[in-house]
């Protein structure tokens, strides 16, 4: 079968490109080795949280200011309207999936983290909104005796220490029906929250401890597929506003997003094949003709008119770094920019320092086509998006999801426009 577009990768970038192309009427195939960073990151959408170590209040304005001092940044190559349109699309898609998001790219919210710091973030699921610490009502952070890696006392103590004068205290509860499990996994707990009886018992345990006007923060495990329903029901039982705080991986909120996108893609007629690593591309002249997936004893080739490479950065193996510091893009051997010379250090001494290796990636033109070192497109029908792009430091800037969504949007628009 021939496809209009084949998307390689199933993180934010791959899934959202596939969604836009499918909605644009294309026959789409997604091939991915595994799931993306969705399952590890917070499940929030960062657009731009920090520039030069300074917290960003207005992300859209800060992105516009970034373009001149950082011309190599992905945001500098993306049209300003792509960012706004990509975020609007994401909000619509999540609403369509029944997992509503709130926030905007005009102003960051300020939400508690799993260690009780506060982080600027643009879009968050409705289940997290009530945690915004710009509001001054007191917070109660709830943890569970046998749910490890979430420490309500640490979160509350660090929030209380914050210069924003946040009032916070901690409560630890036992888990009804799960008391005898030594270590409850996030997925088990999320499924437990989907049971009405579990919620009723938990709320009965918690309610006597709450004071009027307090907001209640839970680890982000309030259901997998029914989070909005779980949130509403718990709020009714408790008579208080509640919110989720992202936990350490695995990320249940990220998993919700991925499941929602995968479901919408399949319902819309796209084919999604996870567990299908692409191992090779067949190129003729300046065009990709087909990509191969390794199956049982042979290679299986898939042909299309357009290809989208959304294979992520080093962690996802979109880029490979060997022990000598050589960097390669493994599927099409695309030129990789910002690679430190062999004689130069790859990492800074300080963890939050400027790591020379951190901005490596593929440079593209505004049509998201990969560029050679002298700035010419190397493949006409291949678009690159997401964490594979050169020039950003997503962890430090808090820009990862914004770049992935905006570049996905731009890549899809270029492909759809070129068909007209
Ligand atoms: C633990 C963690 C926390 C993070 N926290 C933040 C944060 O707070 N703020 C922020 O801005 N950013 C954060 N990031 C980064 C952010 O999540 C990423 O920048 C963004 O999600 C990247 O999305 P992507 O779709 O481009 O790539 P990915 O999500 O990495 O997806 C890559 C996809 O490509 C697939 N793939 C790779 N190679 C192949 C192949 N050969 N064949 C087929 N498929 C292939 C992978 O299986 C995967 O599906 C975090 C990342 C992690 C891991």
Short mmCIF file of C-alpha atoms and ligand atoms in Angstrom, two decimals:
data_model
loop_
_atom_site.label_atom_id
_atom_site.label_comp_id
_atom_site.label_asym_id
_atom_site.label_seq_id
_atom_site.Cartn_x
_atom_site.Cartn_y
_atom_site.Cartn_z
CA UNK A 1 0.00 0.00 0.00
CA UNK A 2 1.28 3.48 -0.83
CA UNK A 3 0.88 6.26 1.72
CA UNK A 4 0.70 10.01 1.25
CA UNK A 5 2.94 10.45 4.30
CA UNK A 6 4.96 8.23 6.59
CA UNK A 7 5.80 9.64 10.01
CA UNK A 8 8.75 8.08 11.83
CA UNK A 9 8.41 8.49 15.59
CA UNK A 10 5.50 8.60 18.04
CA UNK A 11 6.36 11.39 20.47
CA UNK A 12 4.56 14.74 20.49
CA UNK A 13 6.15 15.71 17.18
CA UNK A 14 5.34 12.51 15.29
CA UNK A 15 1.81 12.03 16.62
CA UNK A 16 0.77 15.65 16.07
CA UNK A 17 2.24 15.77 12.53
CA UNK A 18 0.34 12.58 11.76
CA UNK A 19 -2.85 14.06 13.20
CA UNK A 20 -2.63 17.24 11.11
CA UNK A 21 -1.90 15.30 7.93
CA UNK A 22 -4.74 12.88 8.60
CA UNK A 23 -7.16 15.77 9.21
CA UNK A 24 -5.87 17.30 5.98
CA UNK A 25 -7.15 14.23 4.14
CA UNK A 26 -3.93 12.25 3.81
CA UNK A 27 -3.37 8.53 4.08
CA UNK A 28 -0.87 8.37 6.95
CA UNK A 29 1.34 5.67 8.46
CA UNK A 30 3.17 6.15 11.77
CA UNK A 31 6.16 3.87 12.33
CA UNK A 32 7.80 4.02 15.74
CA UNK A 33 10.35 2.01 17.60
CA UNK A 34 8.52 2.69 20.85
CA UNK A 35 6.56 5.40 22.61
CA UNK A 36 8.03 8.89 22.89
CA UNK A 37 9.12 11.04 25.84
CA UNK A 38 5.42 11.55 26.60
CA UNK A 39 5.65 8.62 28.99
CA UNK A 40 8.61 10.14 30.85
CA UNK A 41 8.05 13.91 30.89
CA UNK A 42 5.43 15.83 32.87
CA UNK A 43 2.41 15.72 30.56
CA UNK A 44 2.42 19.53 30.58
CA UNK A 45 3.21 21.63 27.51
CA UNK A 46 6.25 23.84 28.02
CA UNK A 47 6.65 26.56 25.41
CA UNK A 48 9.40 28.65 26.97
CA UNK A 49 10.05 28.71 30.71
CA UNK A 50 13.53 30.22 31.03
CA UNK A 51 15.81 32.45 28.96
CA UNK A 52 19.37 32.96 30.25
CA UNK A 53 18.27 31.53 33.58
CA UNK A 54 15.48 34.12 33.99
CA UNK A 55 11.94 32.83 34.47
CA UNK A 56 9.65 33.68 31.54
CA UNK A 57 6.21 35.11 32.32
CA UNK A 58 4.99 35.70 28.76
CA UNK A 59 6.20 32.84 26.53
CA UNK A 60 5.00 34.13 23.15
CA UNK A 61 6.70 37.50 23.69
CA UNK A 62 9.87 35.77 24.92
CA UNK A 63 9.93 33.49 21.86
CA UNK A 64 9.76 36.57 19.62
CA UNK A 65 12.68 38.17 21.52
CA UNK A 66 14.72 34.95 21.23
CA UNK A 67 14.88 35.13 17.43
CA UNK A 68 17.55 37.84 17.14
CA UNK A 69 20.10 36.68 19.75
CA UNK A 70 19.61 32.98 18.87
CA UNK A 71 19.11 32.69 15.06
CA UNK A 72 20.01 28.98 15.24
CA UNK A 73 17.18 28.21 17.68
CA UNK A 74 14.29 26.14 16.27
CA UNK A 75 11.86 28.91 17.29
CA UNK A 76 13.81 31.30 15.04
CA UNK A 77 13.05 29.11 12.04
CA UNK A 78 9.40 28.53 12.86
CA UNK A 79 6.83 31.05 11.68
CA UNK A 80 5.36 32.97 14.67
CA UNK A 81 1.85 31.91 13.59
CA UNK A 82 2.89 28.22 13.67
CA UNK A 83 3.41 28.35 17.42
CA UNK A 84 0.05 29.96 18.12
CA UNK A 85 -1.77 27.71 15.63
CA UNK A 86 -0.02 24.58 16.95
CA UNK A 87 -1.08 25.34 20.51
CA UNK A 88 -4.66 26.09 19.44
CA UNK A 89 -4.73 22.81 17.54
CA UNK A 90 -3.36 20.88 20.53
CA UNK A 91 -6.03 22.41 22.81
CA UNK A 92 -8.74 21.43 20.31
CA UNK A 93 -7.42 17.91 19.85
CA UNK A 94 -7.27 17.30 23.59
CA UNK A 95 -10.81 18.64 23.98
CA UNK A 96 -11.94 16.32 21.20
CA UNK A 97 -10.31 13.46 23.13
CA UNK A 98 -12.11 14.45 26.34
CA UNK A 99 -8.86 15.37 28.14
CA UNK A 100 -9.22 19.12 28.32
CA UNK A 101 -6.20 21.42 28.63
CA UNK A 102 -6.06 24.99 29.93
CA UNK A 103 -3.58 27.86 29.77
CA UNK A 104 -2.19 29.94 26.94
CA UNK A 105 1.05 30.93 25.29
CA UNK A 106 0.48 34.53 26.34
CA UNK A 107 1.14 33.88 30.02
CA UNK A 108 2.78 30.99 31.88
CA UNK A 109 1.10 29.38 34.85
CA UNK A 110 3.26 28.62 37.90
CA UNK A 111 2.81 25.07 39.15
CA UNK A 112 4.39 22.93 41.89
CA UNK A 113 6.81 20.17 40.88
CA UNK A 114 7.45 16.76 42.45
CA UNK A 115 10.18 18.28 44.63
CA UNK A 116 8.23 21.36 45.65
CA UNK A 117 9.88 23.83 43.29
CA UNK A 118 7.59 25.96 41.12
CA UNK A 119 7.79 25.84 37.34
CA UNK A 120 6.50 28.15 34.61
CA UNK A 121 4.38 26.28 32.06
CA UNK A 122 2.07 27.32 29.23
CA UNK A 123 -0.55 24.58 28.81
CA UNK A 124 -1.61 22.03 31.41
CA UNK A 125 -4.39 19.49 31.71
CA UNK A 126 -7.46 20.74 33.55
CA UNK A 127 -6.51 18.27 36.30
CA UNK A 128 -3.47 20.43 37.21
CA UNK A 129 -4.80 23.98 36.89
CA UNK A 130 -5.90 24.45 40.52
CA UNK A 131 -2.27 24.09 41.63
CA UNK A 132 -1.29 27.50 40.23
CA UNK A 133 0.69 29.13 43.04
CA UNK A 134 0.06 32.65 41.74
CA UNK A 135 -3.19 32.23 43.64
CA UNK A 136 -2.65 32.61 47.37
CA UNK A 137 -5.04 30.10 48.94
CA UNK A 138 -3.27 27.41 51.03
CA UNK A 139 -2.26 24.02 49.64
CA UNK A 140 -2.48 20.55 51.15
CA UNK A 141 -0.20 18.01 49.49
CA UNK A 142 -1.43 14.43 49.79
CA UNK A 143 0.81 11.36 49.57
CA UNK A 144 0.26 7.67 50.24
CA UNK A 145 2.10 5.34 52.60
CA UNK A 146 3.01 2.72 50.01
CA UNK A 147 3.31 4.95 46.94
CA UNK A 148 7.05 5.60 46.70
CA UNK A 149 8.86 8.46 44.97
CA UNK A 150 6.28 11.09 45.94
CA UNK A 151 7.13 12.91 49.15
CA UNK A 152 4.39 15.29 50.33
CA UNK A 153 6.47 16.58 53.26
CA UNK A 154 9.34 17.51 50.95
CA UNK A 155 7.00 19.23 48.49
CA UNK A 156 5.16 21.17 51.20
CA UNK A 157 8.39 22.17 52.99
CA UNK A 158 10.01 23.42 49.78
CA UNK A 159 6.88 25.29 48.70
CA UNK A 160 6.65 26.94 52.13
CA UNK A 161 10.30 28.04 51.71
CA UNK A 162 9.60 29.63 48.32
CA UNK A 163 9.89 33.46 48.16
CA UNK A 164 6.37 33.54 46.67
CA UNK A 165 5.02 33.02 50.23
CA UNK A 166 3.13 29.80 49.54
CA UNK A 167 1.26 28.23 52.43
CA UNK A 168 1.48 24.44 52.19
CA UNK A 169 1.22 21.41 54.46
CA UNK A 170 1.41 17.65 53.91
CA UNK A 171 -0.87 14.70 54.67
CA UNK A 172 -0.04 11.02 54.17
CA UNK A 173 -2.90 8.53 53.77
CA UNK A 174 -3.13 4.77 53.53
CA UNK A 175 -4.56 3.38 50.29
CA UNK A 176 -7.90 1.60 50.63
CA UNK A 177 -7.71 -1.98 49.24
CA UNK A 178 -3.98 -1.55 48.49
CA UNK A 179 -2.71 -1.37 52.10
CA UNK A 180 -0.87 -4.67 51.80
CA UNK A 181 1.06 -3.83 48.63
CA UNK A 182 4.59 -2.87 49.66
CA UNK A 183 5.16 -0.61 46.66
CA UNK A 184 2.21 0.53 44.55
CA UNK A 185 3.09 1.38 40.93
CA UNK A 186 1.65 4.57 39.34
CA UNK A 187 -0.43 2.62 36.81
CA UNK A 188 -1.98 0.43 39.53
CA UNK A 189 -2.85 3.52 41.55
CA UNK A 190 -4.25 5.34 38.52
CA UNK A 191 -6.52 2.38 37.77
CA UNK A 192 -7.59 2.26 41.44
CA UNK A 193 -8.67 5.92 41.24
CA UNK A 194 -11.01 4.99 38.40
CA UNK A 195 -13.06 2.90 40.87
CA UNK A 196 -15.84 4.90 42.55
CA UNK A 197 -15.63 2.89 45.77
CA UNK A 198 -11.88 3.51 46.09
CA UNK A 199 -12.42 7.27 45.69
CA UNK A 200 -15.26 7.29 48.20
CA UNK A 201 -13.14 5.53 50.86
CA UNK A 202 -10.12 7.72 50.21
CA UNK A 203 -12.17 10.92 50.39
CA UNK A 204 -13.78 9.77 53.64
CA UNK A 205 -10.29 9.33 55.12
CA UNK A 206 -9.05 12.72 53.90
CA UNK A 207 -12.03 15.04 54.35
CA UNK A 208 -11.90 15.35 58.18
CA UNK A 209 -8.33 16.70 57.88
CA UNK A 210 -9.14 19.50 55.41
CA UNK A 211 -9.72 23.12 56.40
CA UNK A 212 -12.03 25.51 54.58
CA UNK A 213 -10.51 27.11 51.49
CA UNK A 214 -7.60 24.68 51.10
CA UNK A 215 -6.66 23.31 47.68
CA UNK A 216 -5.58 19.67 47.61
CA UNK A 217 -2.63 18.39 45.55
CA UNK A 218 -2.40 14.69 44.64
CA UNK A 219 0.33 12.87 42.72
CA UNK A 220 -0.64 12.80 39.03
CA UNK A 221 -2.27 9.38 39.12
CA UNK A 222 -5.95 10.36 39.17
CA UNK A 223 -7.04 7.84 36.54
CA UNK A 224 -5.75 6.82 33.15
CA UNK A 225 -8.66 7.15 30.76
CA UNK A 226 -11.16 8.84 33.09
CA UNK A 227 -9.10 11.60 34.71
CA UNK A 228 -11.67 14.43 34.27
CA UNK A 229 -14.39 12.24 35.80
CA UNK A 230 -12.12 11.22 38.71
CA UNK A 231 -11.24 14.86 39.37
CA UNK A 232 -14.86 16.03 39.42
CA UNK A 233 -16.00 13.17 41.63
CA UNK A 234 -13.18 13.67 44.16
CA UNK A 235 -13.85 17.41 44.30
CA UNK A 236 -17.51 16.71 45.04
CA UNK A 237 -16.62 14.23 47.82
CA UNK A 238 -14.05 16.56 49.37
CA UNK A 239 -15.81 19.88 48.82
CA UNK A 240 -12.41 21.29 47.79
CA UNK A 241 -10.56 22.09 44.57
CA UNK A 242 -7.98 19.46 43.76
CA UNK A 243 -5.04 19.27 41.39
CA UNK A 244 -2.40 16.84 40.21
CA UNK A 245 1.36 17.25 40.63
CA UNK A 246 3.55 15.44 38.04
CA UNK A 247 5.45 12.49 39.51
CA UNK A 248 8.73 10.88 38.57
CA UNK A 249 8.46 8.67 35.44
CA UNK A 250 6.41 6.85 34.30
CA UNK A 251 4.16 9.80 33.59
CA UNK A 252 0.46 8.98 33.74
CA UNK A 253 -0.50 12.43 32.30
CA UNK A 254 1.90 11.87 29.38
CA UNK A 255 0.47 8.43 28.83
CA UNK A 256 -3.05 9.91 28.71
CA UNK A 257 -1.98 12.31 25.95
CA UNK A 258 -0.31 9.58 23.94
CA UNK A 259 -3.27 7.22 24.27
CA UNK A 260 -5.67 10.00 23.27
CA UNK A 261 -3.67 10.90 20.15
CA UNK A 262 -3.18 7.28 19.17
CA UNK A 263 -6.91 6.64 19.53
CA UNK A 264 -7.88 9.70 17.45
CA UNK A 265 -5.39 8.72 14.76
CA UNK A 266 -6.72 5.18 14.48
CA UNK A 267 -10.34 6.39 14.54
CA UNK A 268 -9.51 8.87 11.77
CA UNK A 269 -8.09 6.13 9.56
CA UNK A 270 -4.34 6.56 10.11
CA UNK A 271 -2.26 3.46 10.68
CA UNK A 272 -0.09 3.52 13.82
CA UNK A 273 2.58 0.84 14.25
CA UNK A 274 4.48 1.06 17.54
CA UNK A 275 7.30 -1.45 18.00
CA UNK A 276 8.35 -1.05 14.36
CA UNK A 277 11.82 0.53 14.24
CA UNK A 278 12.80 1.98 10.90
CA UNK A 279 16.27 0.72 10.09
CA UNK A 280 16.97 2.08 6.63
CA UNK A 281 15.82 4.63 4.07
CA UNK A 282 15.93 4.26 0.27
CA UNK A 283 16.91 7.51 -1.40
CA UNK A 284 16.87 8.27 -5.11
CA UNK A 285 18.43 11.59 -6.11
CA UNK A 286 17.12 14.14 -3.63
CA UNK A 287 14.01 12.16 -2.68
CA UNK A 288 13.26 9.48 -0.13
CA UNK A 289 11.36 6.67 -1.85
CA UNK A 290 10.75 4.23 0.99
CA UNK A 291 11.76 3.24 4.49
CA UNK A 292 12.38 -0.24 5.84
CA UNK A 293 11.25 -1.81 9.08
CA UNK A 294 12.95 -4.93 10.33
CA UNK A 295 10.39 -7.69 10.60
CA UNK A 296 10.99 -11.38 11.44
CA UNK A 297 13.58 -12.50 8.87
CA UNK A 298 13.48 -9.67 6.32
CA UNK A 299 13.12 -5.98 5.73
CA UNK A 300 9.65 -4.68 5.01
CA UNK A 301 9.60 -1.56 2.82
CA UNK A 302 6.99 1.20 3.00
CA UNK A 303 6.71 3.79 0.23
CA UNK A 304 5.17 7.27 0.41
CA UNK A 305 5.29 10.70 -1.22
CA UNK A 306 6.35 12.46 2.01
CA UNK A 307 8.36 11.39 5.02
CA UNK A 308 8.52 13.05 8.43
CA UNK A 309 11.47 12.31 10.67
CA UNK A 310 10.41 12.82 14.30
CA UNK A 311 12.80 10.39 15.94
CA UNK A 312 13.79 12.65 18.86
CA UNK A 313 17.22 13.47 20.25
CA UNK A 314 20.00 11.35 21.72
CA UNK A 315 17.82 9.71 24.39
CA UNK A 316 15.37 8.41 21.78
CA UNK A 317 18.18 7.39 19.36
CA UNK A 318 17.15 9.98 16.80
CA UNK A 319 20.84 10.90 17.13
CA UNK A 320 23.67 8.58 18.08
CA UNK A 321 26.82 9.68 19.89
CA UNK A 322 29.76 7.28 20.08
CA UNK A 323 32.38 7.12 22.80
CA UNK A 324 34.75 9.31 20.76
CA UNK A 325 32.12 12.05 20.53
CA UNK A 326 31.18 11.49 16.87
CA UNK A 327 27.49 12.19 16.26
CA UNK A 328 25.33 10.74 13.50
CA UNK A 329 21.73 10.72 12.41
CA UNK A 330 21.32 6.98 11.83
CA UNK A 331 18.54 6.70 9.23
CA UNK A 332 19.46 9.15 6.44
CA UNK A 333 22.92 10.18 7.61
CA UNK A 334 21.71 13.79 7.75
CA UNK A 335 24.25 16.50 8.55
CA UNK A 336 24.29 17.16 12.31
CA UNK A 337 24.97 20.73 13.44
CA UNK A 338 26.58 22.15 16.61
CA UNK A 339 28.78 19.11 17.23
CA UNK A 340 31.80 20.09 19.38
CA UNK A 341 35.17 19.47 17.69
CA UNK A 342 36.91 16.28 18.89
CA UNK A 343 39.42 18.36 20.86
CA UNK A 344 36.65 20.33 22.63
CA UNK A 345 34.81 19.24 25.79
CA UNK A 346 31.31 17.85 25.29
CA UNK A 347 30.00 18.67 28.75
CA UNK A 348 30.37 21.58 31.15
CA UNK A 349 31.49 20.89 34.72
CA UNK A 350 28.28 22.26 36.25
CA UNK A 351 25.08 20.24 35.81
CA UNK A 352 23.09 23.32 34.81
CA UNK A 353 26.00 24.76 32.83
CA UNK A 354 26.24 25.32 29.06
CA UNK A 355 26.92 21.80 27.77
CA UNK A 356 28.53 22.07 24.31
CA UNK A 357 26.78 18.85 23.22
CA UNK A 358 23.30 19.99 24.20
CA UNK A 359 22.42 21.92 21.04
CA UNK A 360 23.32 19.21 18.52
CA UNK A 361 20.70 18.34 15.93
CA UNK A 362 19.56 18.75 12.35
CA UNK A 363 19.22 22.21 10.83
CA UNK A 364 16.26 22.81 8.53
CA UNK A 365 14.89 25.49 6.29
CA UNK A 366 11.47 27.02 6.97
CA UNK A 367 9.89 24.09 5.10
CA UNK A 368 11.47 21.79 7.69
CA UNK A 369 13.71 20.14 5.08
CA UNK A 370 17.12 19.05 6.40
CA UNK A 371 20.01 21.29 5.36
CA UNK A 372 23.57 20.55 4.32
CA UNK A 373 26.44 22.37 6.05
CA UNK A 374 26.30 25.03 3.34
CA UNK A 375 22.59 25.58 3.91
CA UNK A 376 20.98 23.71 0.98
CA UNK A 377 18.09 21.25 1.40
CA UNK A 378 19.48 17.72 1.11
CA UNK A 379 16.21 15.81 0.69
CA UNK A 380 13.16 17.40 -0.93
CA UNK A 381 10.40 15.26 0.57
CA UNK A 382 11.78 14.67 4.08
CA UNK A 383 10.68 17.01 6.91
CA UNK A 384 12.38 17.03 10.29
CA UNK A 385 10.64 18.05 13.49
CA UNK A 386 10.75 17.80 17.28
CA UNK A 387 13.73 17.13 19.52
CA UNK A 388 15.86 16.15 16.52
CA UNK A 389 16.12 19.83 15.54
CA UNK A 390 19.37 21.65 16.29
CA UNK A 391 19.80 24.69 18.48
CA UNK A 392 17.59 24.24 21.56
CA UNK A 393 18.21 23.21 25.16
CA UNK A 394 14.71 21.97 26.04
CA UNK A 395 15.50 20.82 29.58
CA UNK A 396 17.05 24.12 30.52
CA UNK A 397 14.73 26.42 28.59
CA UNK A 398 11.57 24.36 29.20
CA UNK A 399 10.82 24.55 25.49
CA UNK A 400 10.67 20.88 24.43
CA UNK A 401 6.97 20.34 23.88
CA UNK A 402 6.46 23.79 22.31
CA UNK A 403 9.19 23.11 19.75
CA UNK A 404 7.82 19.64 19.01
CA UNK A 405 4.24 20.84 18.52
CA UNK A 406 5.11 23.97 16.51
CA UNK A 407 7.56 22.17 14.21
CA UNK A 408 5.04 19.34 13.73
CA UNK A 409 2.42 21.89 12.75
CA UNK A 410 4.73 23.67 10.33
CA UNK A 411 5.90 20.41 8.70
CA UNK A 412 2.31 19.26 8.19
CA UNK A 413 1.19 22.63 6.78
CA UNK A 414 4.04 22.68 4.26
CA UNK A 415 3.13 19.19 3.07
CA UNK A 416 -0.58 19.97 2.84
CA UNK A 417 0.10 23.28 1.04
CA UNK A 418 2.41 21.59 -1.47
CA UNK A 419 -0.44 19.33 -2.56
CA UNK A 420 -2.69 22.23 -3.60
C1 LIG B 1 12.22 12.51 31.69
C2 LIG B 1 12.06 13.67 30.72
C3 LIG B 1 11.62 14.88 31.21
C4 LIG B 1 11.49 15.97 30.34
N1 LIG B 1 11.06 17.13 30.86
C5 LIG B 1 10.93 18.19 30.06
C6 LIG B 1 10.48 19.41 30.60
O1 LIG B 1 10.19 19.53 31.79
N2 LIG B 1 10.35 20.48 29.75
C7 LIG B 1 10.67 20.39 28.42
O2 LIG B 1 10.53 21.37 27.70
N3 LIG B 1 11.11 19.24 27.90
C8 LIG B 1 11.25 18.14 28.68
N4 LIG B 1 11.70 16.98 28.16
C9 LIG B 1 12.00 16.93 26.72
C10 LIG B 1 10.72 16.82 25.90
O3 LIG B 1 9.92 15.82 26.49
C11 LIG B 1 11.09 16.47 24.48
O4 LIG B 1 11.83 17.56 23.95
C12 LIG B 1 9.91 16.23 23.57
O5 LIG B 1 8.92 15.46 24.19
C13 LIG B 1 10.42 15.52 22.35
O6 LIG B 1 9.35 15.03 21.57
P1 LIG B 1 9.64 14.38 20.17
O7 LIG B 1 8.34 13.90 19.64
O8 LIG B 1 10.44 15.28 19.33
O9 LIG B 1 10.62 13.13 20.46
P2 LIG B 1 10.42 11.84 21.37
O10 LIG B 1 9.30 12.02 22.31
O11 LIG B 1 11.76 11.50 21.89
O12 LIG B 1 9.95 10.72 20.34
C14 LIG B 1 10.83 10.10 19.45
C15 LIG B 1 10.09 8.95 18.79
O13 LIG B 1 10.89 8.42 17.74
C16 LIG B 1 10.94 7.01 17.86
N5 LIG B 1 12.14 6.53 17.17
C17 LIG B 1 13.44 6.81 17.40
N6 LIG B 1 14.21 6.16 16.49
C18 LIG B 1 13.36 5.47 15.67
C19 LIG B 1 13.53 4.61 14.55
N7 LIG B 1 14.74 4.30 14.07
N8 LIG B 1 12.44 4.08 13.96
C20 LIG B 1 11.19 4.36 14.41
N9 LIG B 1 10.97 5.17 15.49
C21 LIG B 1 12.04 5.71 16.09
C22 LIG B 1 10.91 6.77 19.35
O14 LIG B 1 10.57 5.44 19.65
C23 LIG B 1 9.81 7.78 19.73
O15 LIG B 1 8.54 7.26 19.46
C24 LIG B 1 11.82 15.86 28.97
C25 LIG B 1 12.24 14.62 28.48
C26 LIG B 1 12.37 13.55 29.34
C27 LIG B 1 12.88 12.24 28.78
#
